[in-house]
Structures are given as C-alpha cells and as structure tokens.
C-alpha cells in the first residue's frame, strides 16, 4: 500500500500539479472489513494511463500506474473541477 501512496503522489507532483498549486492525499477507510481507499486530488489536466511499452525494456520512469494497477484491488480516476482524483482501493 505504501508503494501505491508514493506512486500516486509522485504522479500528481510530476504530471498533475501546475506551478503554484498543490495536491491533496487522502487515506479513507471505505468498508467495515478494513478496506482502505487512497485518493490523490490534483488540479492538472488529463488522466494517468498504463504504459504501452515493453516492460522488459529498461527505462527510468513511466511505470508507476502499472505498479498501482498490479498491487491494488481496484483503481480509477474521478472528476474534480479543476483536475481529477486518482484513487486505488485495498481489500483485506
């Protein structure tokens, strides 16, 4: 879960935060069984996408959302004005 927090926050800083703006990170319990939802709210345009390159080829970036998609039980993007909410969920 900690890796997903790091990847979503880094993605917001690199791609989703225009100069002079910040982002909001929320960790939210979302069910009685102890599930956790991670949300990152930013004011940037666009939405994160999974990489299309061969993951076997060396590169220094661009795989954060791939990690999130593999580690989390669900992830997605919600609308926010301005910007978006990128989230992922973990079920115990």
N, CA, C and O atoms as a MOPAC input file, in Angstrom:
PM7 MOZYME 1SCF
protein

 N      0.82600 1    -1.19300 1     0.00000 1
 C      0.00000 1     0.00000 1     0.00000 1
 C      0.87300 1     1.26000 1     0.00000 1
 O      0.56200 1     2.23300 1    -0.68700 1
 N      1.94800 1     1.23800 1     0.75900 1
 C      2.82900 1     2.40000 1     0.84000 1
 C      3.41700 1     2.75000 1    -0.52700 1
 O      3.56300 1     3.92700 1    -0.85700 1
 N      3.74900 1     1.74400 1    -1.31300 1
 C      4.27700 1     1.99600 1    -2.65600 1
 C      3.22600 1     2.69600 1    -3.52000 1
 O      3.56100 1     3.58800 1    -4.30000 1
 N      1.97800 1     2.30300 1    -3.38800 1
 C      0.91000 1     2.95600 1    -4.16200 1
 C      0.71000 1     4.40500 1    -3.73200 1
 O      0.48000 1     5.27200 1    -4.57500 1
 N      0.79500 1     4.67800 1    -2.43400 1
 C      0.72300 1     6.06400 1    -1.95200 1
 C      1.83900 1     6.87800 1    -2.60600 1
 O      1.60500 1     7.97600 1    -3.11100 1
 N      3.04000 1     6.33300 1    -2.59100 1
 C      4.19100 1     7.02500 1    -3.17200 1
 C      4.01200 1     7.25500 1    -4.67300 1
 O      4.27700 1     8.34900 1    -5.16900 1
 N      3.57100 1     6.24400 1    -5.38100 1
 C      3.42100 1     6.37000 1    -6.83400 1
 C      2.32100 1     7.36800 1    -7.20900 1
 O      2.50600 1     8.17400 1    -8.12100 1
 N      1.18200 1     7.32200 1    -6.51600 1
 C      0.11000 1     8.26800 1    -6.83000 1
 C      0.51400 1     9.70500 1    -6.50600 1
 O      0.21200 1    10.62500 1    -7.26600 1
 N      1.20000 1     9.89500 1    -5.37400 1
 C      1.65200 1    11.24500 1    -5.00800 1
 C      2.70700 1    11.74800 1    -5.98900 1
 O      2.66500 1    12.90500 1    -6.40800 1
 N      3.64700 1    10.89100 1    -6.35600 1
 C      4.68500 1    11.28800 1    -7.31800 1
 C      4.06300 1    11.62200 1    -8.66500 1
 O      4.44600 1    12.60300 1    -9.30300 1
 N      3.11100 1    10.81500 1    -9.09800 1
 C      2.43600 1    11.06500 1   -10.37200 1
 C      1.74200 1    12.42500 1   -10.35100 1
 O      1.78400 1    13.16900 1   -11.33100 1
 N      1.10100 1    12.74400 1    -9.22200 1
 C      0.43400 1    14.05200 1    -9.10800 1
 C      1.45400 1    15.18300 1    -9.18100 1
 O      1.22800 1    16.17500 1    -9.87400 1
 N      2.56300 1    15.04600 1    -8.48000 1
 C      3.58700 1    16.10200 1    -8.49000 1
 C      4.19900 1    16.29600 1    -9.86300 1
 O      4.41600 1    17.43000 1   -10.29100 1
 N      4.47900 1    15.21200 1   -10.55500 1
 C      5.16200 1    15.29800 1   -11.85400 1
 C      4.20900 1    15.70300 1   -12.97200 1
 O      4.58400 1    16.47600 1   -13.85300 1
 N      2.98000 1    15.18900 1   -12.94700 1
 C      2.07900 1    15.38200 1   -14.08700 1
 C      0.81200 1    16.18100 1   -13.78700 1
 O      0.16800 1    16.66800 1   -14.71700 1
 N      0.43600 1    16.33100 1   -12.51400 1
 C     -0.87600 1    16.86500 1   -12.23300 1
 C     -0.94500 1    18.16200 1   -11.46600 1
 O     -2.03800 1    18.65300 1   -11.18400 1
 N      0.20000 1    18.73400 1   -11.11800 1
 C      0.18100 1    19.94700 1   -10.30200 1
 C      0.80300 1    21.10000 1   -11.07800 1
 O      2.02500 1    21.16500 1   -11.21300 1
 N     -0.02500 1    22.01200 1   -11.58900 1
 C      0.53100 1    23.19300 1   -12.24900 1
 C      1.32000 1    24.04600 1   -11.24800 1
 O      1.08900 1    23.95200 1   -10.04300 1
 N      2.23900 1    24.86800 1   -11.73100 1
 C      3.01200 1    25.73000 1   -10.83100 1
 C      2.10800 1    26.55500 1    -9.91800 1
 O      1.10500 1    27.11700 1   -10.35900 1
 N      2.47400 1    26.61700 1    -8.65600 1
 C      1.72700 1    27.38700 1    -7.68300 1
 C      0.54200 1    26.65200 1    -7.07800 1
 O     -0.17100 1    27.22200 1    -6.25200 1
 N      0.31500 1    25.40400 1    -7.46500 1
 C     -0.80300 1    24.61500 1    -6.94700 1
 C     -0.26600 1    23.44300 1    -6.14100 1
 O      0.90900 1    23.09500 1    -6.26000 1
 N     -1.10000 1    22.84200 1    -5.33600 1
 C     -0.73800 1    21.68400 1    -4.53800 1
 C     -1.62600 1    20.50800 1    -4.87100 1
 O     -2.39400 1    20.54200 1    -5.83300 1
 N     -1.51400 1    19.45800 1    -4.05800 1
 C     -2.40700 1    18.32600 1    -4.21400 1
 C     -2.81500 1    17.84400 1    -2.83400 1
 O     -2.18200 1    18.18700 1    -1.83500 1
 N     -3.86900 1    17.05100 1    -2.78100 1
 C     -4.39200 1    16.52200 1    -1.53300 1
 C     -4.29500 1    15.00600 1    -1.57100 1
 O     -4.72600 1    14.37300 1    -2.53600 1
 N     -3.73200 1    14.42800 1    -0.52700 1
 C     -3.65800 1    12.97600 1    -0.38000 1
 C     -4.58800 1    12.56900 1     0.74500 1
 O     -4.49600 1    13.10200 1     1.85100 1
 N     -5.48700 1    11.62300 1     0.47400 1
 C     -6.42100 1    11.13400 1     1.49700 1
 C     -6.32300 1     9.61800 1     1.59600 1
 O     -6.27300 1     8.92500 1     0.58000 1
 N     -6.29500 1     9.10400 1     2.82800 1
 C     -6.41100 1     7.67700 1     3.09300 1
 C     -7.74600 1     7.49900 1     3.80000 1
 O     -7.94200 1     8.01500 1     4.90100 1
 N     -8.66300 1     6.77400 1     3.17400 1
 C    -10.03600 1     6.71300 1     3.64400 1
 C    -10.44400 1     5.26600 1     3.88800 1
 O    -10.34500 1     4.44200 1     2.97900 1
 N    -10.90900 1     4.93200 1     5.11800 1
 C    -11.49900 1     3.61000 1     5.30300 1
 C    -12.81500 1     3.56200 1     4.53000 1
 O    -13.61600 1     4.49100 1     4.63400 1
 N    -13.06200 1     2.48600 1     3.74500 1
 C    -14.26500 1     2.50600 1     2.92500 1
 C    -15.21300 1     1.33300 1     3.14100 1
 O    -16.25000 1     1.27200 1     2.48100 1
 N    -14.90300 1     0.40600 1     4.03200 1
 C    -15.87900 1    -0.62500 1     4.37400 1
 C    -15.62300 1    -1.13100 1     5.78400 1
 O    -14.62000 1    -0.78600 1     6.40800 1
 N    -16.53200 1    -1.94600 1     6.27600 1
 C    -16.42900 1    -2.44200 1     7.65000 1
 C    -15.32800 1    -3.48300 1     7.82000 1
 O    -14.93100 1    -3.78200 1     8.94600 1
 N    -14.83300 1    -4.03300 1     6.72300 1
 C    -13.83100 1    -5.09400 1     6.78400 1
 C    -12.40400 1    -4.56500 1     6.86700 1
 O    -11.46300 1    -5.35700 1     6.89900 1
 N    -12.22200 1    -3.26200 1     6.90000 1
 C    -10.88800 1    -2.68800 1     6.99800 1
 C    -10.27700 1    -2.29900 1     5.66700 1
 O     -9.06600 1    -2.09800 1     5.57600 1
 N    -11.09400 1    -2.19000 1     4.63600 1
 C    -10.58600 1    -1.74400 1     3.34000 1
 C    -10.11800 1    -0.30100 1     3.40200 1
 O    -10.61700 1     0.49100 1     4.20200 1
 N     -9.16600 1     0.03300 1     2.55900 1
 C     -8.61600 1     1.39400 1     2.51800 1
 C     -8.64600 1     1.89500 1     1.08300 1
 O     -8.31100 1     1.17600 1     0.14100 1
 N     -9.05400 1     3.14200 1     0.94800 1
 C     -9.02800 1     3.82000 1    -0.34900 1
 C     -8.00500 1     4.93700 1    -0.25700 1
 O     -8.03200 1     5.73400 1     0.68200 1
 N     -7.11100 1     4.99800 1    -1.21600 1
 C     -6.12000 1     6.06800 1    -1.33400 1
 C     -6.60500 1     6.99200 1    -2.43700 1
 O     -6.90200 1     6.54400 1    -3.54400 1
 N     -6.68600 1     8.28300 1    -2.13600 1
 C     -7.10200 1     9.26800 1    -3.13200 1
 C     -6.05500 1    10.36700 1    -3.22600 1
 O     -5.54700 1    10.84500 1    -2.21100 1
 N     -5.73800 1    10.76000 1    -4.45100 1
 C     -4.88600 1    11.92000 1    -4.68800 1
 C     -5.67600 1    12.88000 1    -5.56700 1
 O     -6.02300 1    12.56500 1    -6.70500 1
 N     -5.95400 1    14.06600 1    -5.01100 1
 C     -6.69900 1    15.11400 1    -5.71800 1
 C     -5.67600 1    16.10700 1    -6.25800 1
 O     -4.84500 1    16.61300 1    -5.50400 1
 N     -5.73200 1    16.38700 1    -7.55900 1
 C     -4.85700 1    17.41900 1    -8.11600 1
 C     -5.64400 1    18.27100 1    -9.09200 1
 O     -6.78400 1    17.94400 1    -9.42300 1
 N     -5.05900 1    19.34600 1    -9.55100 1
 C     -5.76400 1    20.27700 1   -10.43600 1
 C     -5.23100 1    20.23200 1   -11.85800 1
 O     -5.49100 1    21.14300 1   -12.64300 1
 N     -4.49400 1    19.19300 1   -12.19700 1
 C     -3.93000 1    19.07300 1   -13.53700 1
 C     -4.90100 1    18.49400 1   -14.54500 1
 O     -5.90300 1    17.87600 1   -14.18400 1
 N     -4.59300 1    18.70000 1   -15.79800 1
 C     -5.38200 1    18.16900 1   -16.90900 1
 C     -5.03300 1    16.70300 1   -17.13900 1
 O     -4.02800 1    16.20800 1   -16.62700 1
 N     -5.85500 1    16.02300 1   -17.89900 1
 C     -5.56800 1    14.66400 1   -18.33000 1
 C     -5.78500 1    13.63500 1   -17.24300 1
 O     -6.20900 1    13.95100 1   -16.13100 1
 N     -5.48200 1    12.39200 1   -17.59400 1
 C     -5.63500 1    11.27700 1   -16.66700 1
 C     -4.46300 1    10.31900 1   -16.84400 1
 O     -3.91500 1    10.20800 1   -17.94000 1
 N     -4.07600 1     9.62900 1   -15.78100 1
 C     -2.97200 1     8.67300 1   -15.91100 1
 C     -3.37500 1     7.48900 1   -16.78400 1
 O     -4.54400 1     7.10600 1   -16.82800 1
 N     -2.40600 1     6.92400 1   -17.46700 1
 C     -2.64500 1     5.75500 1   -18.31400 1
 C     -1.58900 1     4.69800 1   -18.00500 1
 O     -0.50100 1     5.00100 1   -17.51500 1
 N     -1.93800 1     3.46700 1   -18.30000 1
 C     -0.96800 1     2.39100 1   -18.14200 1
 C      0.01900 1     2.44400 1   -19.30100 1
 O     -0.36700 1     2.77200 1   -20.42200 1
 N      1.29400 1     2.12500 1   -19.04800 1
 C      2.29600 1     2.19600 1   -20.11600 1
 C      2.02100 1     1.16000 1   -21.19400 1
 O      1.53200 1     0.06600 1   -20.91200 1
 N      2.33800 1     1.51400 1   -22.42200 1
 C      2.16900 1     0.60200 1   -23.54900 1
 C      3.49200 1    -0.00900 1   -23.99400 1
 O      3.50800 1    -0.89900 1   -24.84400 1
 N      4.61300 1     0.46700 1   -23.42100 1
 C      5.90800 1    -0.05200 1   -23.83700 1
 C      6.14500 1    -1.43200 1   -23.23400 1
 O      5.45800 1    -1.84300 1   -22.29900 1
 N      7.11400 1    -2.12900 1   -23.77700 1
 C      7.51000 1    -3.44100 1   -23.26500 1
 C      8.13100 1    -3.24800 1   -21.88700 1
 O      9.13200 1    -2.54400 1   -21.75200 1
 N      7.54900 1    -3.86400 1   -20.86500 1
 C      8.04100 1    -3.66600 1   -19.50500 1
 C      9.38600 1    -4.33800 1   -19.26800 1
 O      9.99700 1    -4.13700 1   -18.21800 1
 N      9.85800 1    -5.13200 1   -20.22300 1
 C     11.17500 1    -5.76200 1   -20.09600 1
 C     12.30300 1    -4.81100 1   -20.50900 1
 O     13.45500 1    -5.00400 1   -20.12300 1
 N     11.96500 1    -3.78700 1   -21.29100 1
 C     12.98400 1    -2.82700 1   -21.71800 1
 C     13.31700 1    -1.88500 1   -20.57800 1
 O     12.42100 1    -1.44500 1   -19.85800 1
 N     14.61200 1    -1.56400 1   -20.40000 1
 C     14.99500 1    -0.65400 1   -19.32000 1
 C     14.45800 1     0.75900 1   -19.56400 1
 O     14.48400 1     1.26100 1   -20.68800 1
 N     13.98000 1     1.38000 1   -18.50900 1
 C     13.58700 1     2.78200 1   -18.55700 1
 C     13.60600 1     3.30300 1   -17.12600 1
 O     13.57800 1     2.52600 1   -16.17200 1
 N     13.65400 1     4.61900 1   -16.98500 1
 C     13.77000 1     5.21400 1   -15.65800 1
 C     12.46300 1     5.76700 1   -15.12500 1
 O     12.45800 1     6.38400 1   -14.06000 1
 N     11.37700 1     5.57400 1   -15.80900 1
 C     10.10900 1     6.08800 1   -15.33400 1
 C      8.96700 1     5.59200 1   -16.18000 1
 O      9.16000 1     4.87300 1   -17.16100 1
 N      7.75700 1     5.99200 1   -15.78300 1
 C      6.59400 1     5.67800 1   -16.57700 1
 C      5.87300 1     4.40500 1   -16.19900 1
 O      4.97100 1     3.96500 1   -16.91200 1
 N      6.26300 1     3.80200 1   -15.07300 1
 C      5.62600 1     2.54200 1   -14.70000 1
 C      4.86100 1     2.62000 1   -13.38500 1
 O      4.42400 1     1.59400 1   -12.86300 1
 N      4.69500 1     3.81400 1   -12.84800 1
 C      4.02000 1     3.97100 1   -11.56300 1
 C      2.59700 1     3.45700 1   -11.56600 1
 O      2.19400 1     2.75100 1   -10.64100 1
 N      1.82300 1     3.79900 1   -12.59300 1
 C      0.43800 1     3.34600 1   -12.64700 1
 C      0.34700 1     1.85100 1   -12.93500 1
 O     -0.62400 1     1.20500 1   -12.53900 1
 N      1.33300 1     1.30100 1   -13.61000 1
 C      1.37400 1    -0.14500 1   -13.79600 1
 C      1.53200 1    -0.84100 1   -12.44600 1
 O      0.87400 1    -1.84700 1   -12.18000 1
 N      2.40700 1    -0.30400 1   -11.59600 1
 C      2.56600 1    -0.84800 1   -10.24800 1
 C      1.27100 1    -0.73600 1    -9.45300 1
 O      0.86000 1    -1.68900 1    -8.79100 1
 N      0.63900 1     0.41100 1    -9.51700 1
 C     -0.62400 1     0.60300 1    -8.79600 1
 C     -1.66800 1    -0.40100 1    -9.28700 1
 O     -2.37700 1    -1.00200 1    -8.48100 1
 N     -1.76500 1    -0.58200 1   -10.59700 1
 C     -2.77300 1    -1.49100 1   -11.14500 1
 C     -2.52100 1    -2.93700 1   -10.74000 1
 O     -3.46400 1    -3.71500 1   -10.60400 1
 N     -1.27300 1    -3.29900 1   -10.54900 1
 C     -0.93400 1    -4.66600 1   -10.14800 1
 C     -1.08200 1    -4.89800 1    -8.65000 1
 O     -1.45400 1    -5.99400 1    -8.22900 1
 N     -0.79700 1    -3.88500 1    -7.84300 1
 C     -0.81200 1    -4.05000 1    -6.38600 1
 C     -2.17700 1    -3.80500 1    -5.75300 1
 O     -2.53400 1    -4.46400 1    -4.77700 1
 N     -2.93400 1    -2.87300 1    -6.29300 1
 C     -4.22800 1    -2.52600 1    -5.70600 1
 C     -5.30800 1    -3.47900 1    -6.21200 1
 O     -5.17100 1    -4.10000 1    -7.26600 1
 N     -6.38000 1    -3.57700 1    -5.43700 1
 C     -7.51200 1    -4.39800 1    -5.86500 1
 C     -8.30900 1    -3.70200 1    -6.96700 1
 O     -8.83700 1    -4.36600 1    -7.85900 1
 N     -8.40200 1    -2.37000 1    -6.91400 1
 C     -9.07100 1    -1.56700 1    -7.93800 1
 C     -8.38600 1    -0.20700 1    -7.99200 1
 O     -7.79000 1     0.23300 1    -7.00900 1
 N     -8.47000 1     0.45300 1    -9.13500 1
 C     -8.01600 1     1.83600 1    -9.24000 1
 C     -8.83900 1     2.52600 1   -10.31800 1
 O     -9.46400 1     1.87900 1   -11.15900 1
 N     -8.82300 1     3.84900 1   -10.27200 1
 C     -9.55000 1     4.59800 1   -11.26900 1
 C     -9.30400 1     6.08700 1   -11.14400 1
 O     -8.47600 1     6.53800 1   -10.35200 1
 N    -10.04300 1     6.84000 1   -11.94200 1
 C     -9.91200 1     8.29500 1   -11.98400 1
 C    -11.30500 1     8.90200 1   -11.88500 1
 O    -12.21900 1     8.49400 1   -12.60200 1
 N    -11.46300 1     9.87000 1   -10.99900 1
 C    -12.72300 1    10.58000 1   -10.85200 1
 C    -12.58400 1    12.02600 1   -11.27100 1
 O    -11.47900 1    12.56300 1   -11.35000 1
 N    -13.71100 1    12.64400 1   -11.53700 1
 C    -13.74400 1    14.04300 1   -11.98900 1
 C    -13.65700 1    14.97100 1   -10.78700 1
 O    -14.25200 1    14.71300 1    -9.74100 1
 N    -12.92300 1    16.03000 1   -10.95100 1
 C    -12.80100 1    17.11200 1    -9.96800 1
 C    -12.64200 1    18.39300 1   -10.77000 1
 O    -12.00500 1    18.38100 1   -11.82300 1
 N    -13.19300 1    19.47100 1   -10.30600 1
 C    -13.05800 1    20.74600 1   -11.02700 1
 C    -12.30400 1    21.74200 1   -10.17000 1
 O    -12.81900 1    22.14400 1    -9.12600 1
 N    -11.12100 1    22.15500 1   -10.55600 1
 C    -10.38700 1    21.67100 1   -11.71900 1
 C     -9.65300 1    20.37000 1   -11.39300 1
 O     -9.40500 1    20.06700 1   -10.22600 1
 N     -9.31400 1    19.62000 1   -12.40900 1
 C     -8.44400 1    18.46600 1   -12.24800 1
 C     -9.15200 1    17.13400 1   -12.13600 1
 O    -10.15200 1    16.87700 1   -12.80500 1
 N     -8.59100 1    16.26700 1   -11.24500 1
 C     -9.05000 1    14.89100 1   -11.15200 1
 C     -8.73300 1    14.31200 1    -9.78500 1
 O     -7.98900 1    14.90000 1    -9.00000 1
 N     -9.31000 1    13.14900 1    -9.51500 1
 C     -8.99600 1    12.36400 1    -8.33100 1
 C     -8.54800 1    10.99600 1    -8.83100 1
 O     -9.32400 1    10.27800 1    -9.46000 1
 N     -7.31500 1    10.64100 1    -8.55800 1
 C     -6.81500 1     9.31400 1    -8.88700 1
 C     -6.86500 1     8.50400 1    -7.60300 1
 O     -6.37400 1     8.95200 1    -6.56700 1
 N     -7.45700 1     7.31000 1    -7.66200 1
 C     -7.67100 1     6.53900 1    -6.44700 1
 C     -7.32500 1     5.06300 1    -6.67400 1
 O     -7.29200 1     4.57600 1    -7.80400 1
 N     -7.07300 1     4.38200 1    -5.57200 1
 C     -6.95000 1     2.92900 1    -5.59000 1
 C     -7.47800 1     2.38600 1    -4.27500 1
 O     -7.48900 1     3.08600 1    -3.26200 1
 N     -7.91500 1     1.13800 1    -4.29600 1
 C     -8.50300 1     0.52000 1    -3.11700 1
 C     -7.82000 1    -0.80200 1    -2.78100 1
 O     -7.37000 1    -1.53800 1    -3.65900 1
 N     -7.76000 1    -1.07600 1    -1.48900 1
 C     -7.20900 1    -2.31900 1    -0.97400 1
 C     -8.22800 1    -2.98300 1    -0.07900 1
 O     -8.77200 1    -2.35200 1     0.82600 1
 N     -8.49100 1    -4.25800 1    -0.32700 1
 C     -9.40600 1    -5.04800 1     0.49700 1
 C     -8.57300 1    -6.00600 1     1.32500 1
 O     -7.66700 1    -6.65100 1     0.79800 1
 N     -8.86800 1    -6.11000 1     2.63700 1
 C     -8.05400 1    -7.02500 1     3.45800 1
 C     -8.25400 1    -8.48900 1     3.07800 1
 O     -7.64000 1    -9.37200 1     3.67700 1

